[in-house]
């Protein structure tokens, strides 16, 4: 994954120039060079240009926007910054999803909407970013500063003189809220909001009164103070105690294993985890929502640990281990397959971004994950017993049964061909649904990106996220796997992909309904109206931009479509509608769905 200042993980090198300077107290501040800093440091620098400068300094070069009368002047000043590009989206929900996808690649993203009607529309995407620990800066053009406290009723509100409804809604899904309705403290509030987003790896909310964006102020007009963040530090004594206890715990184990969790990204500890795997020789797996954070070409990688629907032979090794270290796990009903994991607390070391819990014993706070994993790597004895056990029982996966000529296409055949498309120059976006399970089985080549939204699981997320991710890393070709039901929620922003000249390949898997819901609990509500999806995208294209669409029914047509998409149409947005049977699902979804259904339908406990 490509990273930038404020990145949620440290798997790759930053993609912009970074200066690291020691401060007077010995801490290190990280500052990005902003070519536009001097141009904006004139006597006419305004609140809007200050915000634009800060966004550029933390690594944002694209903002995802939907205009409204309260944010128009602010948008003028944002897009006047030469290093900031406006990406106009079809609706606020998709703008938020795009900022989410952008943040996954760049480390931070931003969207700009208008007051209440825009804010309450984008809030679902912001909630998803909060659940996935993504620093998204949600900027809202707010009411005129003169209207606060006047008991007036404004448009775009629910008809009450209280303007705080939007703020109250955002308080539960953001880690900081700034309502800028005067110039005196605007500089501090904006800087604090952005800093908090990066430090906490959570979204923030910034509301800026519509009449303030164009006004100069001394705090914006002087030579600006470059943006900087003081790094978090571990408590040295706590770190040493945690490492000593963990080393003793693991060194006496016979067959220990490592499991990577999604909070590795927040902790910027991906490299430290691999260092630990290298030094210890333990086998390692990933939780499903951590796929893509850790290399899968490592000799000790054993697959995805997802309980009963794990990669073949992976769960058996993890659950039979006498000690397991989970780095940044999230255990919920989905990741635990309806609370059915066969794990024991007394065997586990749980490492969170800032604390370590060892078995049933002590908890060590103020210990950063990356420091802990790196220090622990130096104290462990090499032990590859668990990997040798895995190697003994491992049997390579077979290929799908060969299709008969012109046989209706099967999903497992589709993903066999998608596997062959992957390289370091691609990235996979998996929509909520059966794509979770099919994409989870893809073996990612080194450098291949991978993203999906497991904690929040909002259908339709992938369209906006694909837009944002592809905008952040134009050198990669994004391959998005989207079900027909999810696509119907957010299809409009294929339009924005075309406007931006993106070259994504979208596989629209058309099986006539919400398949993941069918396997949890079936009913007539899971059947949707079928669309002519290729016809819809052709209509959206409307002869403007580079787009190619096709509909495939069998393997021969799929092979031809992929050859075209990766050959003559490699610089186009390619939309491939794949027609499959409504009951053609992965075996993992069948197992997972029954277990989640069982968990959902538990009767009430006696009161």
mmCIF file with all atom_site columns, N, CA and C in Angstrom, residues 202-245:
data_model
loop_
_atom_site.group_PDB
_atom_site.id
_atom_site.type_symbol
_atom_site.label_atom_id
_atom_site.label_alt_id
_atom_site.label_comp_id
_atom_site.label_asym_id
_atom_site.label_entity_id
_atom_site.label_seq_id
_atom_site.pdbx_PDB_ins_code
_atom_site.Cartn_x
_atom_site.Cartn_y
_atom_site.Cartn_z
_atom_site.occupancy
_atom_site.B_iso_or_equiv
_atom_site.pdbx_formal_charge
_atom_site.auth_seq_id
_atom_site.auth_comp_id
_atom_site.auth_asym_id
_atom_site.auth_atom_id
_atom_site.pdbx_PDB_model_num
ATOM 1   N N  . UNK A 1 202 ? -8.588  8.390   12.953 1.00 0.00 ? 202 UNK A N  1
ATOM 2   C CA . UNK A 1 202 ? -10.050 8.429   12.939 1.00 0.00 ? 202 UNK A CA 1
ATOM 3   C C  . UNK A 1 202 ? -10.498 9.661   12.157 1.00 0.00 ? 202 UNK A C  1
ATOM 4   N N  . UNK A 1 203 ? -11.742 9.684   11.684 1.00 0.00 ? 203 UNK A N  1
ATOM 5   C CA . UNK A 1 203 ? -12.244 10.872  10.990 1.00 0.00 ? 203 UNK A CA 1
ATOM 6   C C  . UNK A 1 203 ? -12.426 12.057  11.938 1.00 0.00 ? 203 UNK A C  1
ATOM 7   N N  . UNK A 1 204 ? -12.386 13.258  11.362 1.00 0.00 ? 204 UNK A N  1
ATOM 8   C CA . UNK A 1 204 ? -12.704 14.487  12.095 1.00 0.00 ? 204 UNK A CA 1
ATOM 9   C C  . UNK A 1 204 ? -13.707 15.292  11.274 1.00 0.00 ? 204 UNK A C  1
ATOM 10  N N  . UNK A 1 205 ? -14.385 16.199  11.960 1.00 0.00 ? 205 UNK A N  1
ATOM 11  C CA . UNK A 1 205 ? -15.425 17.044  11.350 1.00 0.00 ? 205 UNK A CA 1
ATOM 12  C C  . UNK A 1 205 ? -14.999 18.499  11.480 1.00 0.00 ? 205 UNK A C  1
ATOM 13  N N  . UNK A 1 206 ? -14.978 19.230  10.359 1.00 0.00 ? 206 UNK A N  1
ATOM 14  C CA . UNK A 1 206 ? -14.661 20.658  10.371 1.00 0.00 ? 206 UNK A CA 1
ATOM 15  C C  . UNK A 1 206 ? -15.785 21.387  9.649  1.00 0.00 ? 206 UNK A C  1
ATOM 16  N N  . UNK A 1 207 ? -16.501 22.258  10.374 1.00 0.00 ? 207 UNK A N  1
ATOM 17  C CA . UNK A 1 207 ? -17.539 23.091  9.771  1.00 0.00 ? 207 UNK A CA 1
ATOM 18  C C  . UNK A 1 207 ? -17.006 24.516  9.669  1.00 0.00 ? 207 UNK A C  1
ATOM 19  N N  . UNK A 1 208 ? -17.114 25.115  8.492  1.00 0.00 ? 208 UNK A N  1
ATOM 20  C CA . UNK A 1 208 ? -16.589 26.465  8.264  1.00 0.00 ? 208 UNK A CA 1
ATOM 21  C C  . UNK A 1 208 ? -17.717 27.354  7.759  1.00 0.00 ? 208 UNK A C  1
ATOM 22  N N  . UNK A 1 209 ? -18.007 28.406  8.481  1.00 0.00 ? 209 UNK A N  1
ATOM 23  C CA . UNK A 1 209 ? -19.084 29.321  8.089  1.00 0.00 ? 209 UNK A CA 1
ATOM 24  C C  . UNK A 1 209 ? -18.849 29.852  6.683  1.00 0.00 ? 209 UNK A C  1
ATOM 25  N N  . UNK A 1 210 ? -19.919 29.915  5.920  1.00 0.00 ? 210 UNK A N  1
ATOM 26  C CA . UNK A 1 210 ? -19.818 30.194  4.487  1.00 0.00 ? 210 UNK A CA 1
ATOM 27  C C  . UNK A 1 210 ? -19.254 31.578  4.175  1.00 0.00 ? 210 UNK A C  1
ATOM 28  N N  . UNK A 1 211 ? -19.338 32.526  5.124  1.00 0.00 ? 211 UNK A N  1
ATOM 29  C CA . UNK A 1 211 ? -18.861 33.888  4.860  1.00 0.00 ? 211 UNK A CA 1
ATOM 30  C C  . UNK A 1 211 ? -17.435 34.122  5.336  1.00 0.00 ? 211 UNK A C  1
ATOM 31  N N  . UNK A 1 212 ? -16.747 33.083  5.831  1.00 0.00 ? 212 UNK A N  1
ATOM 32  C CA . UNK A 1 212 ? -15.404 33.270  6.374  1.00 0.00 ? 212 UNK A CA 1
ATOM 33  C C  . UNK A 1 212 ? -14.294 32.798  5.445  1.00 0.00 ? 212 UNK A C  1
ATOM 34  N N  . UNK A 1 213 ? -14.615 31.911  4.506  1.00 0.00 ? 213 UNK A N  1
ATOM 35  C CA . UNK A 1 213 ? -13.563 31.249  3.730  1.00 0.00 ? 213 UNK A CA 1
ATOM 36  C C  . UNK A 1 213 ? -12.699 32.223  2.955  1.00 0.00 ? 213 UNK A C  1
ATOM 37  N N  . UNK A 1 214 ? -13.256 33.367  2.543  1.00 0.00 ? 214 UNK A N  1
ATOM 38  C CA . UNK A 1 214 ? -12.519 34.279  1.663  1.00 0.00 ? 214 UNK A CA 1
ATOM 39  C C  . UNK A 1 214 ? -11.868 35.442  2.410  1.00 0.00 ? 214 UNK A C  1
ATOM 40  N N  . UNK A 1 215 ? -11.913 35.438  3.734  1.00 0.00 ? 215 UNK A N  1
ATOM 41  C CA . UNK A 1 215 ? -11.415 36.582  4.505  1.00 0.00 ? 215 UNK A CA 1
ATOM 42  C C  . UNK A 1 215 ? -9.977  36.346  4.958  1.00 0.00 ? 215 UNK A C  1
ATOM 43  N N  . UNK A 1 216 ? -9.060  37.301  4.678  1.00 0.00 ? 216 UNK A N  1
ATOM 44  C CA . UNK A 1 216 ? -7.691  37.190  5.197  1.00 0.00 ? 216 UNK A CA 1
ATOM 45  C C  . UNK A 1 216 ? -7.667  37.426  6.702  1.00 0.00 ? 216 UNK A C  1
ATOM 46  N N  . UNK A 1 217 ? -6.620  36.943  7.351  1.00 0.00 ? 217 UNK A N  1
ATOM 47  C CA . UNK A 1 217 ? -6.454  37.145  8.791  1.00 0.00 ? 217 UNK A CA 1
ATOM 48  C C  . UNK A 1 217 ? -4.973  37.030  9.098  1.00 0.00 ? 217 UNK A C  1
ATOM 49  N N  . UNK A 1 218 ? -4.481  37.763  10.088 1.00 0.00 ? 218 UNK A N  1
ATOM 50  C CA . UNK A 1 218 ? -3.045  37.696  10.392 1.00 0.00 ? 218 UNK A CA 1
ATOM 51  C C  . UNK A 1 218 ? -2.520  36.286  10.630 1.00 0.00 ? 218 UNK A C  1
ATOM 52  N N  . UNK A 1 219 ? -3.327  35.419  11.203 1.00 0.00 ? 219 UNK A N  1
ATOM 53  C CA . UNK A 1 219 ? -2.837  34.057  11.475 1.00 0.00 ? 219 UNK A CA 1
ATOM 54  C C  . UNK A 1 219 ? -2.634  33.261  10.191 1.00 0.00 ? 219 UNK A C  1
ATOM 55  N N  . UNK A 1 220 ? -3.282  33.692  9.096  1.00 0.00 ? 220 UNK A N  1
ATOM 56  C CA . UNK A 1 220 ? -3.079  33.030  7.813  1.00 0.00 ? 220 UNK A CA 1
ATOM 57  C C  . UNK A 1 220 ? -2.053  33.774  6.957  1.00 0.00 ? 220 UNK A C  1
ATOM 58  N N  . UNK A 1 221 ? -1.866  35.062  7.226  1.00 0.00 ? 221 UNK A N  1
ATOM 59  C CA . UNK A 1 221 ? -1.101  35.915  6.323  1.00 0.00 ? 221 UNK A CA 1
ATOM 60  C C  . UNK A 1 221 ? 0.393   35.888  6.582  1.00 0.00 ? 221 UNK A C  1
ATOM 61  N N  . UNK A 1 222 ? 0.810   35.669  7.819  1.00 0.00 ? 222 UNK A N  1
ATOM 62  C CA . UNK A 1 222 ? 2.233   35.581  8.099  1.00 0.00 ? 222 UNK A CA 1
ATOM 63  C C  . UNK A 1 222 ? 2.806   34.311  7.491  1.00 0.00 ? 222 UNK A C  1
ATOM 64  N N  . UNK A 1 223 ? 4.145   34.239  7.416  1.00 0.00 ? 223 UNK A N  1
ATOM 65  C CA . UNK A 1 223 ? 4.788   33.004  6.950  1.00 0.00 ? 223 UNK A CA 1
ATOM 66  C C  . UNK A 1 223 ? 4.239   31.835  7.754  1.00 0.00 ? 223 UNK A C  1
ATOM 67  N N  . UNK A 1 224 ? 3.596   30.894  7.108  1.00 0.00 ? 224 UNK A N  1
ATOM 68  C CA . UNK A 1 224 ? 2.889   29.859  7.877  1.00 0.00 ? 224 UNK A CA 1
ATOM 69  C C  . UNK A 1 224 ? 3.848   28.915  8.592  1.00 0.00 ? 224 UNK A C  1
ATOM 70  N N  . UNK A 1 225 ? 3.429   28.481  9.765  1.00 0.00 ? 225 UNK A N  1
ATOM 71  C CA . UNK A 1 225 ? 4.182   27.468  10.490 1.00 0.00 ? 225 UNK A CA 1
ATOM 72  C C  . UNK A 1 225 ? 3.942   26.131  9.798  1.00 0.00 ? 225 UNK A C  1
ATOM 73  N N  . UNK A 1 226 ? 5.001   25.424  9.358  1.00 0.00 ? 226 UNK A N  1
ATOM 74  C CA . UNK A 1 226 ? 4.774   24.139  8.682  1.00 0.00 ? 226 UNK A CA 1
ATOM 75  C C  . UNK A 1 226 ? 4.074   23.153  9.607  1.00 0.00 ? 226 UNK A C  1
ATOM 76  N N  . UNK A 1 227 ? 3.248   22.333  9.012  1.00 0.00 ? 227 UNK A N  1
ATOM 77  C CA . UNK A 1 227 ? 2.507   21.346  9.794  1.00 0.00 ? 227 UNK A CA 1
ATOM 78  C C  . UNK A 1 227 ? 3.463   20.288  10.324 1.00 0.00 ? 227 UNK A C  1
ATOM 79  N N  . UNK A 1 228 ? 3.296   19.893  11.573 1.00 0.00 ? 228 UNK A N  1
ATOM 80  C CA . UNK A 1 228 ? 4.165   18.869  12.154 1.00 0.00 ? 228 UNK A CA 1
ATOM 81  C C  . UNK A 1 228 ? 3.395   18.077  13.197 1.00 0.00 ? 228 UNK A C  1
ATOM 82  N N  . UNK A 1 229 ? 3.862   16.878  13.447 1.00 0.00 ? 229 UNK A N  1
ATOM 83  C CA . UNK A 1 229 ? 3.282   16.007  14.468 1.00 0.00 ? 229 UNK A CA 1
ATOM 84  C C  . UNK A 1 229 ? 4.398   15.465  15.337 1.00 0.00 ? 229 UNK A C  1
ATOM 85  N N  . UNK A 1 230 ? 4.237   15.540  16.630 1.00 0.00 ? 230 UNK A N  1
ATOM 86  C CA . UNK A 1 230 ? 5.187   14.895  17.533 1.00 0.00 ? 230 UNK A CA 1
ATOM 87  C C  . UNK A 1 230 ? 4.838   13.416  17.621 1.00 0.00 ? 230 UNK A C  1
ATOM 88  N N  . UNK A 1 231 ? 5.816   12.539  17.486 1.00 0.00 ? 231 UNK A N  1
ATOM 89  C CA . UNK A 1 231 ? 5.504   11.108  17.498 1.00 0.00 ? 231 UNK A CA 1
ATOM 90  C C  . UNK A 1 231 ? 5.123   10.617  18.880 1.00 0.00 ? 231 UNK A C  1
ATOM 91  N N  . UNK A 1 232 ? 4.301   9.573   18.928 1.00 0.00 ? 232 UNK A N  1
ATOM 92  C CA . UNK A 1 232 ? 4.015   8.894   20.183 1.00 0.00 ? 232 UNK A CA 1
ATOM 93  C C  . UNK A 1 232 ? 5.233   8.055   20.565 1.00 0.00 ? 232 UNK A C  1
ATOM 94  N N  . UNK A 1 233 ? 5.457   7.921   21.859 1.00 0.00 ? 233 UNK A N  1
ATOM 95  C CA . UNK A 1 233 ? 6.600   7.164   22.353 1.00 0.00 ? 233 UNK A CA 1
ATOM 96  C C  . UNK A 1 233 ? 6.139   6.122   23.360 1.00 0.00 ? 233 UNK A C  1
ATOM 97  N N  . UNK A 1 234 ? 6.822   4.982   23.388 1.00 0.00 ? 234 UNK A N  1
ATOM 98  C CA . UNK A 1 234 ? 6.545   3.959   24.393 1.00 0.00 ? 234 UNK A CA 1
ATOM 99  C C  . UNK A 1 234 ? 7.173   4.349   25.721 1.00 0.00 ? 234 UNK A C  1
ATOM 100 N N  . UNK A 1 235 ? 6.547   3.896   26.810 1.00 0.00 ? 235 UNK A N  1
ATOM 101 C CA . UNK A 1 235 ? 7.180   3.999   28.127 1.00 0.00 ? 235 UNK A CA 1
ATOM 102 C C  . UNK A 1 235 ? 8.306   2.965   28.173 1.00 0.00 ? 235 UNK A C  1
ATOM 103 N N  . UNK A 1 236 ? 9.568   3.387   28.328 1.00 0.00 ? 236 UNK A N  1
ATOM 104 C CA . UNK A 1 236 ? 10.689  2.432   28.242 1.00 0.00 ? 236 UNK A CA 1
ATOM 105 C C  . UNK A 1 236 ? 10.589  1.289   29.244 1.00 0.00 ? 236 UNK A C  1
ATOM 106 N N  . UNK A 1 237 ? 10.206  1.582   30.482 1.00 0.00 ? 237 UNK A N  1
ATOM 107 C CA . UNK A 1 237 ? 10.127  0.530   31.496 1.00 0.00 ? 237 UNK A CA 1
ATOM 108 C C  . UNK A 1 237 ? 8.981   -0.437  31.178 1.00 0.00 ? 237 UNK A C  1
ATOM 109 N N  . UNK A 1 238 ? 7.860   0.108   30.746 1.00 0.00 ? 238 UNK A N  1
ATOM 110 C CA . UNK A 1 238 ? 6.729   -0.737  30.370 1.00 0.00 ? 238 UNK A CA 1
ATOM 111 C C  . UNK A 1 238 ? 7.058   -1.606  29.174 1.00 0.00 ? 238 UNK A C  1
ATOM 112 N N  . UNK A 1 239 ? 7.757   -1.026  28.200 1.00 0.00 ? 239 UNK A N  1
ATOM 113 C CA . UNK A 1 239 ? 8.154   -1.780  27.015 1.00 0.00 ? 239 UNK A CA 1
ATOM 114 C C  . UNK A 1 239 ? 9.064   -2.940  27.398 1.00 0.00 ? 239 UNK A C  1
ATOM 115 N N  . UNK A 1 240 ? 10.058  -2.677  28.225 1.00 0.00 ? 240 UNK A N  1
ATOM 116 C CA . UNK A 1 240 ? 10.989  -3.727  28.633 1.00 0.00 ? 240 UNK A CA 1
ATOM 117 C C  . UNK A 1 240 ? 10.269  -4.837  29.395 1.00 0.00 ? 240 UNK A C  1
ATOM 118 N N  . UNK A 1 241 ? 9.356   -4.459  30.289 1.00 0.00 ? 241 UNK A N  1
ATOM 119 C CA . UNK A 1 241 ? 8.619   -5.459  31.065 1.00 0.00 ? 241 UNK A CA 1
ATOM 120 C C  . UNK A 1 241 ? 7.730   -6.307  30.162 1.00 0.00 ? 241 UNK A C  1
ATOM 121 N N  . UNK A 1 242 ? 7.073   -5.661  29.201 1.00 0.00 ? 242 UNK A N  1
ATOM 122 C CA . UNK A 1 242 ? 6.191   -6.394  28.284 1.00 0.00 ? 242 UNK A CA 1
ATOM 123 C C  . UNK A 1 242 ? 6.979   -7.357  27.418 1.00 0.00 ? 242 UNK A C  1
ATOM 124 N N  . UNK A 1 243 ? 8.110   -6.912  26.897 1.00 0.00 ? 243 UNK A N  1
ATOM 125 C CA . UNK A 1 243 ? 8.935   -7.761  26.043 1.00 0.00 ? 243 UNK A CA 1
ATOM 126 C C  . UNK A 1 243 ? 9.472   -8.948  26.836 1.00 0.00 ? 243 UNK A C  1
ATOM 127 N N  . UNK A 1 244 ? 9.931   -8.703  28.061 1.00 0.00 ? 244 UNK A N  1
ATOM 128 C CA . UNK A 1 244 ? 10.469  -9.786  28.881 1.00 0.00 ? 244 UNK A CA 1
ATOM 129 C C  . UNK A 1 244 ? 9.405   -10.844 29.163 1.00 0.00 ? 244 UNK A C  1
ATOM 130 N N  . UNK A 1 245 ? 8.200   -10.391 29.527 1.00 0.00 ? 245 UNK A N  1
ATOM 131 C CA . UNK A 1 245 ? 7.123   -11.336 29.834 1.00 0.00 ? 245 UNK A CA 1
ATOM 132 C C  . UNK A 1 245 ? 6.689   -12.100 28.590 1.00 0.00 ? 245 UNK A C  1
#
